[in-house]
Each structure stands twice: as structure tokens, then as C-alpha cells.
Tab-separated table of C-alpha atoms and ligand atoms in Angstrom:
chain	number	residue	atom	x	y	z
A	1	UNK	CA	0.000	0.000	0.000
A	2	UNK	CA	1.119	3.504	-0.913
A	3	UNK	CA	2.318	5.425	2.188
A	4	UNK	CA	0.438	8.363	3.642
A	5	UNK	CA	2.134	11.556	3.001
A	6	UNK	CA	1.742	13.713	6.056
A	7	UNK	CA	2.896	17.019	7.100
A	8	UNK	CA	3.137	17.907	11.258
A	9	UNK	CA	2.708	21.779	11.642
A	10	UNK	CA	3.562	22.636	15.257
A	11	UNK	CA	6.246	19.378	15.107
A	12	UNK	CA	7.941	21.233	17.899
A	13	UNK	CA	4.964	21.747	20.679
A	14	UNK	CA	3.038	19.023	22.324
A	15	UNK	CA	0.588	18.203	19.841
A	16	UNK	CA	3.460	17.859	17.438
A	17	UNK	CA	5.287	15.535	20.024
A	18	UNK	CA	2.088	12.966	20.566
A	19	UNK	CA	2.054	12.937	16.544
A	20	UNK	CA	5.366	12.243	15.831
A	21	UNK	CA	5.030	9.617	18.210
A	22	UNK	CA	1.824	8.194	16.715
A	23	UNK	CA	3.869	8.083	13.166
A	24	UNK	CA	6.728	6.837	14.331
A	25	UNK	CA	4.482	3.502	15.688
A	26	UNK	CA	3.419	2.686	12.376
A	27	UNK	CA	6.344	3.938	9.501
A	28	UNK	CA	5.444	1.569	7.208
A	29	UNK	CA	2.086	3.550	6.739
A	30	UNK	CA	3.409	7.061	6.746
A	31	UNK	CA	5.830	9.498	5.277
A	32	UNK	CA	7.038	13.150	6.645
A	33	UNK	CA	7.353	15.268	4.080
A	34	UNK	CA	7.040	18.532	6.075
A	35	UNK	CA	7.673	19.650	9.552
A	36	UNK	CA	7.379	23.087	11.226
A	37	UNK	CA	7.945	24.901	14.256
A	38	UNK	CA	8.642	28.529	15.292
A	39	UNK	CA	11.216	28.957	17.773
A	40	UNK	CA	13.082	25.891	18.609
A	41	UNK	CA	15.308	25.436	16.034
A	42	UNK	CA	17.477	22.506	17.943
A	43	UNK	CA	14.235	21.002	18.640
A	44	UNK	CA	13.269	20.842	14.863
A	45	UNK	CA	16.721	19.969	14.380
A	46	UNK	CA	16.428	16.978	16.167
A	47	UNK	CA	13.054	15.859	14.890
A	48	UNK	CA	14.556	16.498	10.943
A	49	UNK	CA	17.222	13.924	11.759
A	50	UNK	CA	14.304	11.216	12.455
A	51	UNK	CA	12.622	12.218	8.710
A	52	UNK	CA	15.723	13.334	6.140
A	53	UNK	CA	13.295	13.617	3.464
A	54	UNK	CA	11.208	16.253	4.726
A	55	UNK	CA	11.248	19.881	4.142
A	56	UNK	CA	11.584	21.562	7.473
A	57	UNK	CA	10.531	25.218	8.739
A	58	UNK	CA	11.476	27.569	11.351
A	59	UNK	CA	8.704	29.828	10.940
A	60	UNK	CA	10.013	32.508	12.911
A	61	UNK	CA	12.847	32.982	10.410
A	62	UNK	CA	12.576	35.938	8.359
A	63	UNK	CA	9.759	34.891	5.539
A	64	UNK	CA	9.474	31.767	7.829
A	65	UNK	CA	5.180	32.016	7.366
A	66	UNK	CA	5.496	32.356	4.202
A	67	UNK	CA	7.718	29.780	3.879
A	68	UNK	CA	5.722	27.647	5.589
A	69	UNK	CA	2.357	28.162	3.985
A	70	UNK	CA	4.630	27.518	0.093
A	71	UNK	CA	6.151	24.576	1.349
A	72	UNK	CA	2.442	23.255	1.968
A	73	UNK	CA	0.978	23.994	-1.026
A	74	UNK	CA	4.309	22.284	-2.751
A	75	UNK	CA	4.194	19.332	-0.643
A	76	UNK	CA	0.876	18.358	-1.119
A	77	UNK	CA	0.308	16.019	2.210
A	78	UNK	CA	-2.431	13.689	2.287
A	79	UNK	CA	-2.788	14.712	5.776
A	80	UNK	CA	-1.758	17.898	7.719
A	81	UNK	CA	-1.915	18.316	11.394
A	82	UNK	CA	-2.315	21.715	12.428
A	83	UNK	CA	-0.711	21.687	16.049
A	84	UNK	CA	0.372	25.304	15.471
A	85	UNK	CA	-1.115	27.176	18.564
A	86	UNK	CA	-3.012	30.135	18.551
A	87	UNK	CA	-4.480	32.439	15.760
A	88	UNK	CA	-1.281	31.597	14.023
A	89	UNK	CA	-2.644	28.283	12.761
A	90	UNK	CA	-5.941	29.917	10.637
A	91	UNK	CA	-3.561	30.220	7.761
A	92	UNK	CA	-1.551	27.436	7.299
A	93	UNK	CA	-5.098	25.531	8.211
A	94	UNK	CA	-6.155	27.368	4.781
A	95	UNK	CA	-3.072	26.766	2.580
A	96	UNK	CA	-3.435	22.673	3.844
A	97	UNK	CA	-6.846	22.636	2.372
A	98	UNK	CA	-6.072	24.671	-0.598
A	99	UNK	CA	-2.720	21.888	-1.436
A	100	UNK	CA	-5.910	19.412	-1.374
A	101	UNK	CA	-4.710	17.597	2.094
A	102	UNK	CA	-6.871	16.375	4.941
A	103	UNK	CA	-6.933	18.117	8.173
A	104	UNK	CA	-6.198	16.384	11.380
A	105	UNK	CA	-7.221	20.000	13.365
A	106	UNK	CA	-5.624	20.598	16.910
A	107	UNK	CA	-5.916	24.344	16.276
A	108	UNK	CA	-8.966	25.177	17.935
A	109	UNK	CA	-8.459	28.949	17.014
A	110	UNK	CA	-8.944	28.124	13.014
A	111	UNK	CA	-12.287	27.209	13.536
A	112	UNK	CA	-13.263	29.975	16.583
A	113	UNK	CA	-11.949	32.710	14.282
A	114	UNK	CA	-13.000	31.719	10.873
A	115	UNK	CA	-14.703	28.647	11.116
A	116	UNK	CA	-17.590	28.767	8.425
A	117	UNK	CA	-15.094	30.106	5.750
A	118	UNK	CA	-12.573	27.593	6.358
A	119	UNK	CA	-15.751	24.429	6.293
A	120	UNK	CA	-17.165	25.979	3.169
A	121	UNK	CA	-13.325	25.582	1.570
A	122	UNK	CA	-13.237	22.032	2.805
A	123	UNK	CA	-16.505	21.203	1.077
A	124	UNK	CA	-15.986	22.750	-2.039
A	125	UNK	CA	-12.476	21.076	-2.383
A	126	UNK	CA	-13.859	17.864	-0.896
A	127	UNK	CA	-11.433	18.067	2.630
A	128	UNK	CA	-12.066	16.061	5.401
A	129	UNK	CA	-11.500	18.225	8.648
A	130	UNK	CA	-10.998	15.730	11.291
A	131	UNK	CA	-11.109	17.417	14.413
A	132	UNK	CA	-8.023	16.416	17.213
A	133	UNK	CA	-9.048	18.989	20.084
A	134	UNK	CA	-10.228	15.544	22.434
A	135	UNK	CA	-13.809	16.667	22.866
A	136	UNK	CA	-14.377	17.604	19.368
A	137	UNK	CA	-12.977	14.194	18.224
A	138	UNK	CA	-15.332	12.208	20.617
A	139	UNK	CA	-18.243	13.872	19.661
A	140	UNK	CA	-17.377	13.658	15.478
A	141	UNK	CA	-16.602	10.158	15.934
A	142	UNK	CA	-19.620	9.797	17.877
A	143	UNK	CA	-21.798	11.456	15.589
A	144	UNK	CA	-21.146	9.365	12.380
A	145	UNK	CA	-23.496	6.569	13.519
A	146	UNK	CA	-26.565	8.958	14.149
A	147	UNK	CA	-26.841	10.421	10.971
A	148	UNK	CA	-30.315	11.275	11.412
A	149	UNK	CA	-31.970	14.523	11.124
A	150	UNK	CA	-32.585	15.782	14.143
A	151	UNK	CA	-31.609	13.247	16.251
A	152	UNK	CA	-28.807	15.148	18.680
A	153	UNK	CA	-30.375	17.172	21.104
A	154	UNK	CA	-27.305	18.090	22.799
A	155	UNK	CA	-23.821	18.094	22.733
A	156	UNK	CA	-22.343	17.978	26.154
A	157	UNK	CA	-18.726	18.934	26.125
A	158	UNK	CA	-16.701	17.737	29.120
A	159	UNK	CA	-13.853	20.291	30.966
A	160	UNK	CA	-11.310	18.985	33.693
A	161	UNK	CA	-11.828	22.437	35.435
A	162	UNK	CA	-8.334	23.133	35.891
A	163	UNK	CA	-6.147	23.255	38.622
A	164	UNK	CA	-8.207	25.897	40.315
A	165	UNK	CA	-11.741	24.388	40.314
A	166	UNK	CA	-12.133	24.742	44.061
A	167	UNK	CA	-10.536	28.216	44.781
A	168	UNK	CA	-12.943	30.950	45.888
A	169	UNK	CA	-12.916	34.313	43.886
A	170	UNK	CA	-10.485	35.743	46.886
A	171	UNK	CA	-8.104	33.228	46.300
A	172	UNK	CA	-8.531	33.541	42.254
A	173	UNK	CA	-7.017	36.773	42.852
A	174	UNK	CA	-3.611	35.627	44.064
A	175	UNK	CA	-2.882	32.861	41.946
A	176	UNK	CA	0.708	32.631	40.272
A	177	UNK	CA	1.907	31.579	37.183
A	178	UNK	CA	3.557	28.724	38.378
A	179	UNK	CA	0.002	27.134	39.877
A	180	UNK	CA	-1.588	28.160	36.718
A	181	UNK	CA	0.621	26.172	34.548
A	182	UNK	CA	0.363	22.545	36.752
A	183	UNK	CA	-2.180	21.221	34.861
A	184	UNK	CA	-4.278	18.299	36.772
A	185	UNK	CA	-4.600	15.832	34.023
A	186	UNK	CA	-3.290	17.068	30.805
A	187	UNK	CA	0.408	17.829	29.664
A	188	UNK	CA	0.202	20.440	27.179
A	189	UNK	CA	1.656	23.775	25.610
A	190	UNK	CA	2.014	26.846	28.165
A	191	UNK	CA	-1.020	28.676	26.607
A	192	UNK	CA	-4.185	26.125	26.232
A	193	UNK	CA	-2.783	25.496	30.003
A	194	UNK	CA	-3.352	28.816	31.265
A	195	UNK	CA	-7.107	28.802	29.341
A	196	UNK	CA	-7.854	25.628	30.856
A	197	UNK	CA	-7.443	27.167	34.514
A	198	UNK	CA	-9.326	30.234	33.384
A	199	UNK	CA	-11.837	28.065	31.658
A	200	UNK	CA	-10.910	30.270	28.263
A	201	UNK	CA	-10.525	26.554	26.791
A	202	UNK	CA	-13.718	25.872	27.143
A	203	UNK	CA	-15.063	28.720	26.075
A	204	UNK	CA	-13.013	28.792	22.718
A	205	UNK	CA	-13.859	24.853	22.877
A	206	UNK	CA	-18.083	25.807	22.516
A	207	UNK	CA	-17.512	28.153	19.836
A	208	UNK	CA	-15.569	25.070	18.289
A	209	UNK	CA	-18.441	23.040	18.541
A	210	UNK	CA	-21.008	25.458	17.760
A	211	UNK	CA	-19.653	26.147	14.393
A	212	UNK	CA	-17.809	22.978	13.271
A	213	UNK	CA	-20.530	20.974	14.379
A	214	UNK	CA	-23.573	23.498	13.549
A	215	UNK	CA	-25.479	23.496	16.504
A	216	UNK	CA	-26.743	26.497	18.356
A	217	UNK	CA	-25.091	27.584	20.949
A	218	UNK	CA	-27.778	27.064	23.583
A	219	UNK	CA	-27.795	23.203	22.947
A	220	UNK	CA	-23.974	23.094	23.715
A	221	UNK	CA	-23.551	22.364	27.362
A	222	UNK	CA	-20.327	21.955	29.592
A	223	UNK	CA	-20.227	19.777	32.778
A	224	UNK	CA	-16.921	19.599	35.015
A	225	UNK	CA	-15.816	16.437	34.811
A	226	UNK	CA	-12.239	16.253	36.907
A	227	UNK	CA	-10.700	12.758	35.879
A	228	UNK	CA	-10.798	13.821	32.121
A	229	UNK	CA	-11.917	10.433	30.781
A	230	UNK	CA	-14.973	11.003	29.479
A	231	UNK	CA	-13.930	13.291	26.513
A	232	UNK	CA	-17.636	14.399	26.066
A	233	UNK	CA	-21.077	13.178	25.290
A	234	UNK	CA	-23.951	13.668	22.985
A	235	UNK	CA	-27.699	13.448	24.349
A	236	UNK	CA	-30.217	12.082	21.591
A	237	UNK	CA	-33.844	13.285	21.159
A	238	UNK	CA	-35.121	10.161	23.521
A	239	UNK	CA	-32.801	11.267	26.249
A	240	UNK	CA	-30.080	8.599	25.925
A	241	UNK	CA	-26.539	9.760	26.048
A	242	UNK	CA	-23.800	8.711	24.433
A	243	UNK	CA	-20.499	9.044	25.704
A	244	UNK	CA	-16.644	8.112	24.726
A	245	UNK	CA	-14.133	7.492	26.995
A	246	UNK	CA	-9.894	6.687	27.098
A	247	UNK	CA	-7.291	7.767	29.138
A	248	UNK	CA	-6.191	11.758	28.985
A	249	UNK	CA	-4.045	11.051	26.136
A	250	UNK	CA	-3.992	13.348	23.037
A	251	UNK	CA	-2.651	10.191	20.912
A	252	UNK	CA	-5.798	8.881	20.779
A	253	UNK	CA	-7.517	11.547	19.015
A	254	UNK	CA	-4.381	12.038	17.100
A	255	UNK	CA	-4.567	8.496	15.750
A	256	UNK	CA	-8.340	8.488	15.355
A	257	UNK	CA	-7.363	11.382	12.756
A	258	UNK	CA	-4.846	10.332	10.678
A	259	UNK	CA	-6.220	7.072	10.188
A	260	UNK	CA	-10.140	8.381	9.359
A	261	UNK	CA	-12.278	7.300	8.033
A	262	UNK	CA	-11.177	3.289	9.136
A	263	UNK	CA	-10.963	2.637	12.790
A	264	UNK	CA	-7.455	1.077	13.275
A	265	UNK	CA	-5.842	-1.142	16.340
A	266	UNK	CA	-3.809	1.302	18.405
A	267	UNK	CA	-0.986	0.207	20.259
A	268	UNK	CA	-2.091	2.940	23.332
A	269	UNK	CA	-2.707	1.364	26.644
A	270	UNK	CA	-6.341	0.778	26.900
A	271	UNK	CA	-8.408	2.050	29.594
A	272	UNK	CA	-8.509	0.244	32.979
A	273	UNK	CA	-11.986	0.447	35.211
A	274	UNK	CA	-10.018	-1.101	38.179
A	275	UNK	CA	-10.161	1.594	40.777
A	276	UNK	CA	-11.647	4.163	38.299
A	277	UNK	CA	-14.385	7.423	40.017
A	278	UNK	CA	-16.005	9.492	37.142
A	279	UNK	CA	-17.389	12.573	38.854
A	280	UNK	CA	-19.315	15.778	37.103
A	281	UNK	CA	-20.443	18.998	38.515
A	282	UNK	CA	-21.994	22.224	36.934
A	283	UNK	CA	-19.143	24.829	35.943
A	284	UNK	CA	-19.055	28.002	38.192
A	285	UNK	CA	-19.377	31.042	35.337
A	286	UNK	CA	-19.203	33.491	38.638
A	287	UNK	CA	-15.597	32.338	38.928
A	288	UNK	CA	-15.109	31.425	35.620
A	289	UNK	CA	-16.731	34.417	33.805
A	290	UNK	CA	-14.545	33.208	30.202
A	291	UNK	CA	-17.398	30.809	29.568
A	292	UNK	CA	-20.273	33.178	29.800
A	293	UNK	CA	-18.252	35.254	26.699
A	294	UNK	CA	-17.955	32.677	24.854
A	295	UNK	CA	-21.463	31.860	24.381
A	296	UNK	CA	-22.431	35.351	24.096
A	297	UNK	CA	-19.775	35.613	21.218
A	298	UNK	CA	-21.357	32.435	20.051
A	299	UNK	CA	-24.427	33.603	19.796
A	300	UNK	CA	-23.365	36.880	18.300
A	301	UNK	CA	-21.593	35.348	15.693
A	302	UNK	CA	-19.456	37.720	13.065
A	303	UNK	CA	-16.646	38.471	14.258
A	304	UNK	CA	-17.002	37.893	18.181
A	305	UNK	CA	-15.801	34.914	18.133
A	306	UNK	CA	-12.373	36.072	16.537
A	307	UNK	CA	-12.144	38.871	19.173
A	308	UNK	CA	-12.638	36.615	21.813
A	309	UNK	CA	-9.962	34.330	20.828
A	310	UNK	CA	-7.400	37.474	20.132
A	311	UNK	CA	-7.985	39.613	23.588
A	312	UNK	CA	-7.491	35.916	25.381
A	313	UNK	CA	-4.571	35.040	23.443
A	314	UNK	CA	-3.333	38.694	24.797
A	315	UNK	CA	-4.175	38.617	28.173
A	316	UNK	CA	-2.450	35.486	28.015
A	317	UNK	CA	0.568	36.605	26.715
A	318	UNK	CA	0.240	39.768	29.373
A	319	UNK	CA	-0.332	37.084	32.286
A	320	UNK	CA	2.849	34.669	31.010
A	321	UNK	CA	5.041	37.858	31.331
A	322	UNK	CA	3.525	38.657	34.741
A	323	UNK	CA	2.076	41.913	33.315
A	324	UNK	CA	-1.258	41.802	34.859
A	325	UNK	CA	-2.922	39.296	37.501
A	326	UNK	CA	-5.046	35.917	36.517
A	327	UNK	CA	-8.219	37.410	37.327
A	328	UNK	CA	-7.466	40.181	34.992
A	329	UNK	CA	-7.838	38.299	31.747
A	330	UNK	CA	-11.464	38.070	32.273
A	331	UNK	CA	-11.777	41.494	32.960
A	332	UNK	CA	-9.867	42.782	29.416
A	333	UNK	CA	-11.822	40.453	27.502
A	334	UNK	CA	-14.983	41.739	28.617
A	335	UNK	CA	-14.307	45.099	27.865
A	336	UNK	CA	-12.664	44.259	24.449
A	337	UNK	CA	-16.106	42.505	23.387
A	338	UNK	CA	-18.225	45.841	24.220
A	339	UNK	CA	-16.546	46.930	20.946
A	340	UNK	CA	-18.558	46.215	17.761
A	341	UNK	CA	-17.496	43.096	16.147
A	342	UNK	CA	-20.002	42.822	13.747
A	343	UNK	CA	-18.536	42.548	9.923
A	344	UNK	CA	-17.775	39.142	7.255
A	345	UNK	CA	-16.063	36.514	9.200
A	346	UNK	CA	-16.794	34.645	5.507
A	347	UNK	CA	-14.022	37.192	4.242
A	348	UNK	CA	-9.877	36.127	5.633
A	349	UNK	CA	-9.211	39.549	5.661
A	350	UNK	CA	-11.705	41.190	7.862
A	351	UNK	CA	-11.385	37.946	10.054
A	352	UNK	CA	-7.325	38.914	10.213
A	353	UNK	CA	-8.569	42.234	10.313
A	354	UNK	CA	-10.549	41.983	13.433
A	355	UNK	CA	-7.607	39.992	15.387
A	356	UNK	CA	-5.348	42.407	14.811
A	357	UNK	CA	-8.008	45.508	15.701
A	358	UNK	CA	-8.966	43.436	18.922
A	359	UNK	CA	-5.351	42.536	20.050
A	360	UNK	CA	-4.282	46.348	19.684
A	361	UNK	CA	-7.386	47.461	21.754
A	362	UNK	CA	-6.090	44.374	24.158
A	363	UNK	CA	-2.562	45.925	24.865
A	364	UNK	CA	-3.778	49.242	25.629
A	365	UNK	CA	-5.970	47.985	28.163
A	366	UNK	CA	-2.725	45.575	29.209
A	367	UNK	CA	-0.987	48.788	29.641
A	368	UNK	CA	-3.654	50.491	31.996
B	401	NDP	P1	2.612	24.082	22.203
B	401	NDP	O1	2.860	25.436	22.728
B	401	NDP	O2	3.120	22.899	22.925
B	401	NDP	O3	3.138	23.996	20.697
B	401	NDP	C1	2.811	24.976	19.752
B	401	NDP	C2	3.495	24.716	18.438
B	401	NDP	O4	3.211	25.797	17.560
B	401	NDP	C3	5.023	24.665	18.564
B	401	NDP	O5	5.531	23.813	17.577
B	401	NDP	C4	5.426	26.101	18.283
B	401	NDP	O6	6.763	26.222	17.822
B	401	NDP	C5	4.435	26.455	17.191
B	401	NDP	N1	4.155	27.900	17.127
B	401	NDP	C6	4.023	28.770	18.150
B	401	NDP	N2	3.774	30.013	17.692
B	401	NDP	C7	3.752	29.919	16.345
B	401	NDP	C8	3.597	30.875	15.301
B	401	NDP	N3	3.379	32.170	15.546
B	401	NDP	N4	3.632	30.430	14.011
B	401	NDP	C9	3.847	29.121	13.735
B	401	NDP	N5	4.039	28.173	14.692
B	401	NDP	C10	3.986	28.571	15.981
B	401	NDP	O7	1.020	23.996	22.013
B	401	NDP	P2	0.096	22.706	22.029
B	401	NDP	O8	0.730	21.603	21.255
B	401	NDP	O9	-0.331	22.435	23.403
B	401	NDP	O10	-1.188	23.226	21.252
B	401	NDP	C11	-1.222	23.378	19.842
B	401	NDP	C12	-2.651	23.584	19.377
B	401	NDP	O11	-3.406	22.418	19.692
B	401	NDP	C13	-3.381	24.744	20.086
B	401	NDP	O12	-4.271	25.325	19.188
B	401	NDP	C14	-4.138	24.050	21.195
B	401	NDP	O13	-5.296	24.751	21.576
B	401	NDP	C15	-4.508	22.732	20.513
B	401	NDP	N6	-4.738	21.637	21.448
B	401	NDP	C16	-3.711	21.155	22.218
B	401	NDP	C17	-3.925	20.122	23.108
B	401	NDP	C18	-2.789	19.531	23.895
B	401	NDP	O14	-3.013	18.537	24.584
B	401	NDP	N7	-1.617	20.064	23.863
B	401	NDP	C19	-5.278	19.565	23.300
B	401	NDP	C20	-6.263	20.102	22.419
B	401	NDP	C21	-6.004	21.109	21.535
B	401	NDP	P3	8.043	26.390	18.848
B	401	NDP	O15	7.748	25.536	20.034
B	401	NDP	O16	9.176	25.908	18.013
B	401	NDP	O17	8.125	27.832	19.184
B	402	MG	MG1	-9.978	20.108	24.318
């Protein structure tokens, strides 16, 4: 059988690391033809070594972007994962689909800021987009056996909570970077951490679902669910639920991906029920005020969503270099969404428009 040709954007990061290591499991079935990451050139250095054959980019070399988003369209992968993080990955999500490669989609922030463009590009070029963010995956692989009109009544999106699920407001206050990065449950990059304590994840996570999977925003729901094994559920029209479960492992979804649409044998450790508590609780939005945004940017539509994402990839940046306090994230995005966001999110450059207009209006307020 001819090998997959596949192309690992992010190779560098964490997604990037749980791919490689899916790949590298099964090299009989794949090929690397392109790997990029931004900053850690001995890191991509290393990883290059592994594949000879395939082009490599440092992306925050001069022309590096550009360079990046070429090398896709020359390489033409079969597959591209986007593990790029933040608003960063919406183009090189665009030039993958335009080379006429699959997309095995970590990068939430494609589909927040400019998801119905980037579906309608899919469809006309006839692109799977096979989502990787873990509660996206369950519910797409749980949807293709209820195919029915009108059959999902719900989509119920599980959240860990993050480390600070049982801190009061007062304490919210006083939390340090260091806390906010020890995730309970999930090892991943430095900024989806600090969104998954602020709930921000979440948040971005419903706008996900509310546009890739077309639902309305009031029939997304999120329940706290601390052990992160049950990745999320869907509730039919008779009230059943259906949920999927594994271990906290992005490799899973990862897999499930690359190898759509067959279901293959994984080599992951399976899931043991020896010893295992599922709990769930309702989400605090008093404390965690990032997930009432979101679904008012959700239900806004235009270009809310893309705001939201660039003031809380901002903050975030403000918070990582200990320019303002946790709690103040919440309070910046809330003002930047009283702006008017309204305008074509169907059009790339009003969306790039927007998150450049939002993250300008962020840093002022960063410097206040
Ligand atoms: P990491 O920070 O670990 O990795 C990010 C990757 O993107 C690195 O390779 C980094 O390069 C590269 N990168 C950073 N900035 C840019 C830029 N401006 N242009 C191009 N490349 C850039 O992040 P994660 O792997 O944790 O997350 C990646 C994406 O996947 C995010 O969208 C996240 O929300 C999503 N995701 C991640 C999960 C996880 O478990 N990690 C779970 C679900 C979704 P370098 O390191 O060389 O600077
Ligand atoms: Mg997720």
C-alpha cells in the first residue's frame, strides 16, 4: 500500500510531540514530508534527523510564514496536522486545504476565528476536517453513527476544570503563574494550560463546537468532569446519552485522525476500570466568567468569536510575562467585546482584520 504523506505543523509543541510519536508507531504507513515549528530550532533539528526527506521550517525565520504556507501547497500532504497554537494556525489551516490535504485540526483557534469560511473551503475542495481537540474528536466520531436529522439534542462537552476548580474568587485573585501552569490531568503547551485554569478553553472549545458541528449555541452544554476520561457526550432526542471514553491522552484523538475514516488497532494502553471514580459537577461562570463570553460571542456570531480568541490570546501573553494578575484576563476580555465586532467573518481579511483591531485594543488595556 502507498504510504500516507503527512505534514506535522507545530512538530515542535506538544501536539506535534504525541504525533510524531503516533507516526513513528506505524512507519510503514506514513511518510514526513514537512515539519514546522517557530522557535526551537534545535528542537526541529532533532526531529529532521528522524525524517531526512522532509522539508523543514522555522517559521520565525525571516519569511518563515510564508515559507511555511509555500512549502504546503508544494508538498501536497495527504494529511496535515495543524498543532500550530493560537491564531497563528488559521492560515496554514487554509493553505493545507487549498494543497488538497486532509486536516487532522488541533488548532482550535482556526475554527473559533473563521470557522464557516474555512468548512465551506473544505466542502468545495472535498477536505475532510478531522477534528483532534479531544472533545471535538469524541463527539465527530460519535456522531457518524446517528446520521439522522434531528436526532442530537445536545452536545455535552466535558472540561477537567483546571487546577483551580475549588478556589474561591479571593483566592482567584492571588494565583501565580507557576500554579496556573500545573495542569491536573493534561500535559500540554504553556497557553491552552493557562485557558484551561481560566476556563478560556472551554469557552473557545463551545464556539468550536457550535460552528464545526452546527449546533446552536444554547444546545452546547459543559459539565466539570475532573478525571478527564470522558472526553464528552452527545444526548439524543429520547434522552439517551452517548459518551466516549480513554485515558487523557492526546494520541488517541491524534490516531483516530490520521487514520479516518477506518478505525485502526492502536498500540495505546487501553483504559482500565479497576479503581476508576467518574465525577461531574456544573461549571461556576461566577468564577469562571470566560465561559459566559464565549457563548455570548457564540451567539453573536461575526466576528465575536475572533475577538474573543485574540484579547485571550493577549491577556495570556500579558499574564505569562507577569504583566497583569489571573483574574485580569477576564476582565480585558470583557471590555474588548463591548466593541462592535459585527462585519464578514466569511471574508480572511476582515477575520485577520478583526484579530489584529482586537489585540491592539487588548494591549492598551494591558498597559492600563
Ligand atoms: P505548544 O505550545 O506545545 O506547541 C505549539 C506549536 O506551535 C510549537 O511547535 C510552536 O513552535 C508552534 N508555534 C508557536 N507560535 C507559532 C507561530 N506564531 N507560528 C507558527 N508556529 C507557531 O502547544 P500545544 O501543542 O499544546 O497546542 C497546539 C494547538 O493544539 C493549540 O491550538 C491548542 O489549543 C490545541 N490543542 C492542544 C492540546 C494539547 O493537549 N496540547 C489539546 C487540544 C487542543 P516552537 O515551540 O518551536 O516555538
Ligand atoms: Mg480540548
Amino acid at each position: 500500500m502507498k504510504k500516507k504523506r503527512i505534514a506535522i505543523l507545530g512538530a515542535t509543541g506538544s501536539i506535534g510531540k504525541s504525533s510524531l510519536d503516533i507516526i513513528c508507531r506505524d512507519s510503514e504507513n506514513f511518510e514526513v514530508v514537512l515539519l514546522s515549528g517557530h522557535c526551537c530550532r534545535e528542537k526541529l533539528n532533532v526531529i529532521s534527523k528522524q525524517f531526512p526527506s522532509a522539508v523543514t521550517v522555522l517559521t520565525s525565520e525571516e519569511s518563515g510564514k510564508e515559507k511555511l504556507l509555500k512549502s504546503v501547497l508544494e508538498t501536497k500532504p495527504d494529511i496535515t496536522i495543524n498543532g500550530i497554537s493560537g491564531a497563528a494556525g488559521l492560515e496554514p489551516s487554509i493553505a493545507a486545504i487549498n494543497a488538497g490535504s486532509h486536516l487532522a485540526l488541533a488548532n482550535k483557534e482556526t475554527i473559533v476565528m473563521a470557522g464557516e469560511l474555512v468548512i465551506k473551503l473544505a466542502k468545495e475542495k472535498n477536505i475532510n476536517i478531522i477534528p483532534v481537540d479531544s472533545e471535538h474528536s469524541a463527539i465527530f466520531h460519535l456522531l457518524k453513527s446517528f446520521t439522522q436529522d434531528n436526532l442530537i439534542s445536545e452536545i455535552i462537552l466535558t472540561a477537567s476544570g483546571g487546577p483551580f476548580r475549588n478556589k474561591t474568587l479571593q483566592e482567584l485573585e492571588k494565583v501565580t503563574l507557576q500554579e496556573t501552569l500545573a495542569h491536573p490531568t493534561w500535559n500540554m503547551g504553556q497557553k491552552i494550560t493557562i485557558d484551561s485554569a481560566s476556563m478560556a478553553n472551554k469557552g473557545l472549545e463551545i464556539i468550536e463546537a457550535c460552528i464545526f458541528f452546527n449546533m446552536p449555541i444554547d444546545k452546547i452544554k459543559v459539565v466539570i468532569h475532573p478525571q478527564s476520561i470522558v472526553h464528552s457526550m452527545i444526548r439524543l432526542c429520547n434522552g439517551v446519552i452517548y459518551a466516549q471514553l480513554s485515558k487523557p491522552d492526546m494520541r488517541h484523538p491524534i490516531h483516530d485522525a490520521i487514520y479516518f475514516p477506518n478505525t485502526t488497532p492502536s498500540s495505546l494502553e487501553p483504559l482500565n476500570f479497576d479503581c476508576l471514580t467518574l465525577e461531574f459537577f456544573k461549571p461556576d461562570t461566577q468564577k469562571f466568567p470566560m465561559l459566559t463570553f464565549a457563548q455570548e460571542a457564540a451567539k453573536k456570531g461575526a466576528l465575536y468569536p475572533c475577538a474573543y480568541n485574540a484579547v485571550n490570546e493577549e491577556a495570556v501573553a500579558a499574564f505569562l510575562n507577569q504583566k497583569i494578575k489571573f483574574t485580569d484576563i477576564p476582565k480585558i476580555t470583557e471590555q474588548v467585546l463591548q466593541s462592535d465586532w459585527t462585519g464578514d467573518c466569511m471574508n480572511l481579511e476582515t477575520v485577520l482584520e478583526a484579530d489584529k483591531k482586537a489585540r491592539e485594543i487588548s494591549k492598551e488595556l494591558v498597559k492600563k
